[in-house]
Amino acid sequence: MERYELIAPCHFGLEAVLKKEVVDLGYEVTEVENGRVTFIGDAEAICRANIFLRTAERVLLKVGSFKAVTFDELFEATRAIPWEKYLPKDGKCWVKKASSISSKLFSPSDIQRIMKKAIARHMQEYYDLDRMPETGNEYPLRVFFYKDQVTVGIDTSGESLHKRGYRQMTSKAPITETLAAALILLTPWKADRILVDPFCGSGTFPIEAAMIAANMAPGMNRSFLSESWTNLIPKKCWYDAIDEATEMVDDTVKVDIQGYDIDGEVIKAARENAERAGVDHMIHFQERPVAQLSHPKKYGFIITNPPYGERIEEKKNLPALYKTIGERFKALDSWSMYLITAYEDAERYIGRKADKNRKIYNGMMKTYYYQFMGPKPPRRKTGDQVEA
């Protein structure tokens, strides 16, 4: 089976998490850049990456890379790509998105127009056509310009991979599924430890945690654009990847995952989302304010995305809110807390400096992932097993 370069974009600051996921899937990573990981894989890898990667935004099939500082250079370099290797005669191919950083060519509409013309010219010449029929499957391109170096990839995913298919109802400031999964994977949390999200909104953190605990592949209940690309990916590759994902699920695992929110309607939506994800039996959702956050057991985890005052009128409430978070966390003996927020005074009002602080871009918004580490639980023996 032919091997390709595949590109998986992700949130800026979370490349190391995605790299580990790709390596764990068994693929060779060739490059890690800001916001993306490149690796080598065949048609089967395209299916498995789309179905199994929790933290990638999409999977792109890299078809070319070149330097272009003029539109003439862009046209000729695009035209030189062997498009017939990737597109059927009737395929519809266009630049869906073009981004440009520190490059001479920066107008998305001009880039889209020039590249579309170059692809059509190549295909017309190769197939001896007067015009491209474009009546077949879609092959949308994503193009990155960085310091005049152009990278061209065909989007195999279609809708972004954060759309797992379970979240129809969202709260006011939802965190994406891919970002939530990455933030959980950055912690030492495991299925045998308690996890509480006191600002759970539509339930993304608890649901992603439950899916991780149950070894449930995030993409097993959705479709992907490249499923129809039988010229590149045999149907059997998709069937095999889904069979592999299905066999790995263990939703009987015992967990203590809880989600609280002050808004009862939001909690109702979170329960419905969890049911669609197939993990509603693994999560306890409850209408409860953060001031009532408590738990009788030790060594638990808080992983949460509290409000950070996107609107001016909300900002005045933040000192009191973060002070309450700090007080409730302090009362939870031996717990750890992982909190993502754009509120720059978070540590001040929580009343403790974070052990670690990671800068992460949530879209265009700069946020901080504050990590307050609790002690590790003592190792204990249960039968023949030693647990941490």
CSV table of N, CA and C in Angstrom, one decimal, residues 14 60 98 129 144 147 155 157 170 191 238-239 260 282 305 327 349:
chain,number,residue,atom,x,y,z
A,14,LEU,N,-0.3,22.3,22.0
A,14,LEU,CA,-0.6,20.9,22.3
A,14,LEU,C,0.0,19.9,21.4
A,60,LEU,N,-4.9,15.7,7.1
A,60,LEU,CA,-4.6,16.1,5.7
A,60,LEU,C,-3.7,15.2,5.0
A,98,ALA,N,-7.0,28.9,2.8
A,98,ALA,CA,-5.6,29.3,2.6
A,98,ALA,C,-5.2,30.2,3.8
A,129,LEU,N,-8.8,17.0,-21.8
A,129,LEU,CA,-10.2,17.5,-21.6
A,129,LEU,C,-10.2,19.0,-22.0
A,144,PHE,N,-1.1,26.1,3.4
A,144,PHE,CA,-0.4,26.9,4.4
A,144,PHE,C,0.8,27.6,3.8
A,147,LYS,N,6.6,31.8,5.6
A,147,LYS,CA,7.8,32.4,5.1
A,147,LYS,C,8.1,31.9,3.6
A,155,ASP,N,-7.9,17.6,2.5
A,155,ASP,CA,-8.6,17.4,3.7
A,155,ASP,C,-9.4,16.0,3.7
A,157,SER,N,-10.8,14.6,6.3
A,157,SER,CA,-11.8,14.5,7.4
A,157,SER,C,-13.2,15.1,7.1
A,170,THR,N,-25.0,23.0,23.4
A,170,THR,CA,-23.8,23.5,24.0
A,170,THR,C,-24.1,24.6,25.0
A,191,ALA,N,-8.4,6.2,35.0
A,191,ALA,CA,-9.8,5.8,35.2
A,191,ALA,C,-10.1,5.5,36.7
A,238,TRP,N,-11.6,1.2,6.0
A,238,TRP,CA,-12.6,1.8,6.9
A,238,TRP,C,-13.3,0.8,7.8
A,239,TYR,N,-13.7,-0.3,7.2
A,239,TYR,CA,-14.3,-1.4,8.0
A,239,TYR,C,-13.4,-2.0,9.0
A,260,TYR,N,-20.7,19.2,37.5
A,260,TYR,CA,-21.6,20.1,38.2
A,260,TYR,C,-21.8,21.4,37.3
A,282,MET,N,-21.7,6.3,33.0
A,282,MET,CA,-20.4,6.5,33.6
A,282,MET,C,-20.2,7.8,34.3
A,305,ASN,N,-13.0,24.3,33.1
A,305,ASN,CA,-13.0,25.5,32.2
A,305,ASN,C,-13.9,26.6,32.8
A,327,GLU,N,-10.9,28.4,47.6
A,327,GLU,CA,-11.3,27.9,49.0
A,327,GLU,C,-11.8,26.5,48.9
A,349,TYR,N,-6.4,35.2,42.9
A,349,TYR,CA,-7.6,35.0,43.7
A,349,TYR,C,-7.8,33.6,44.1
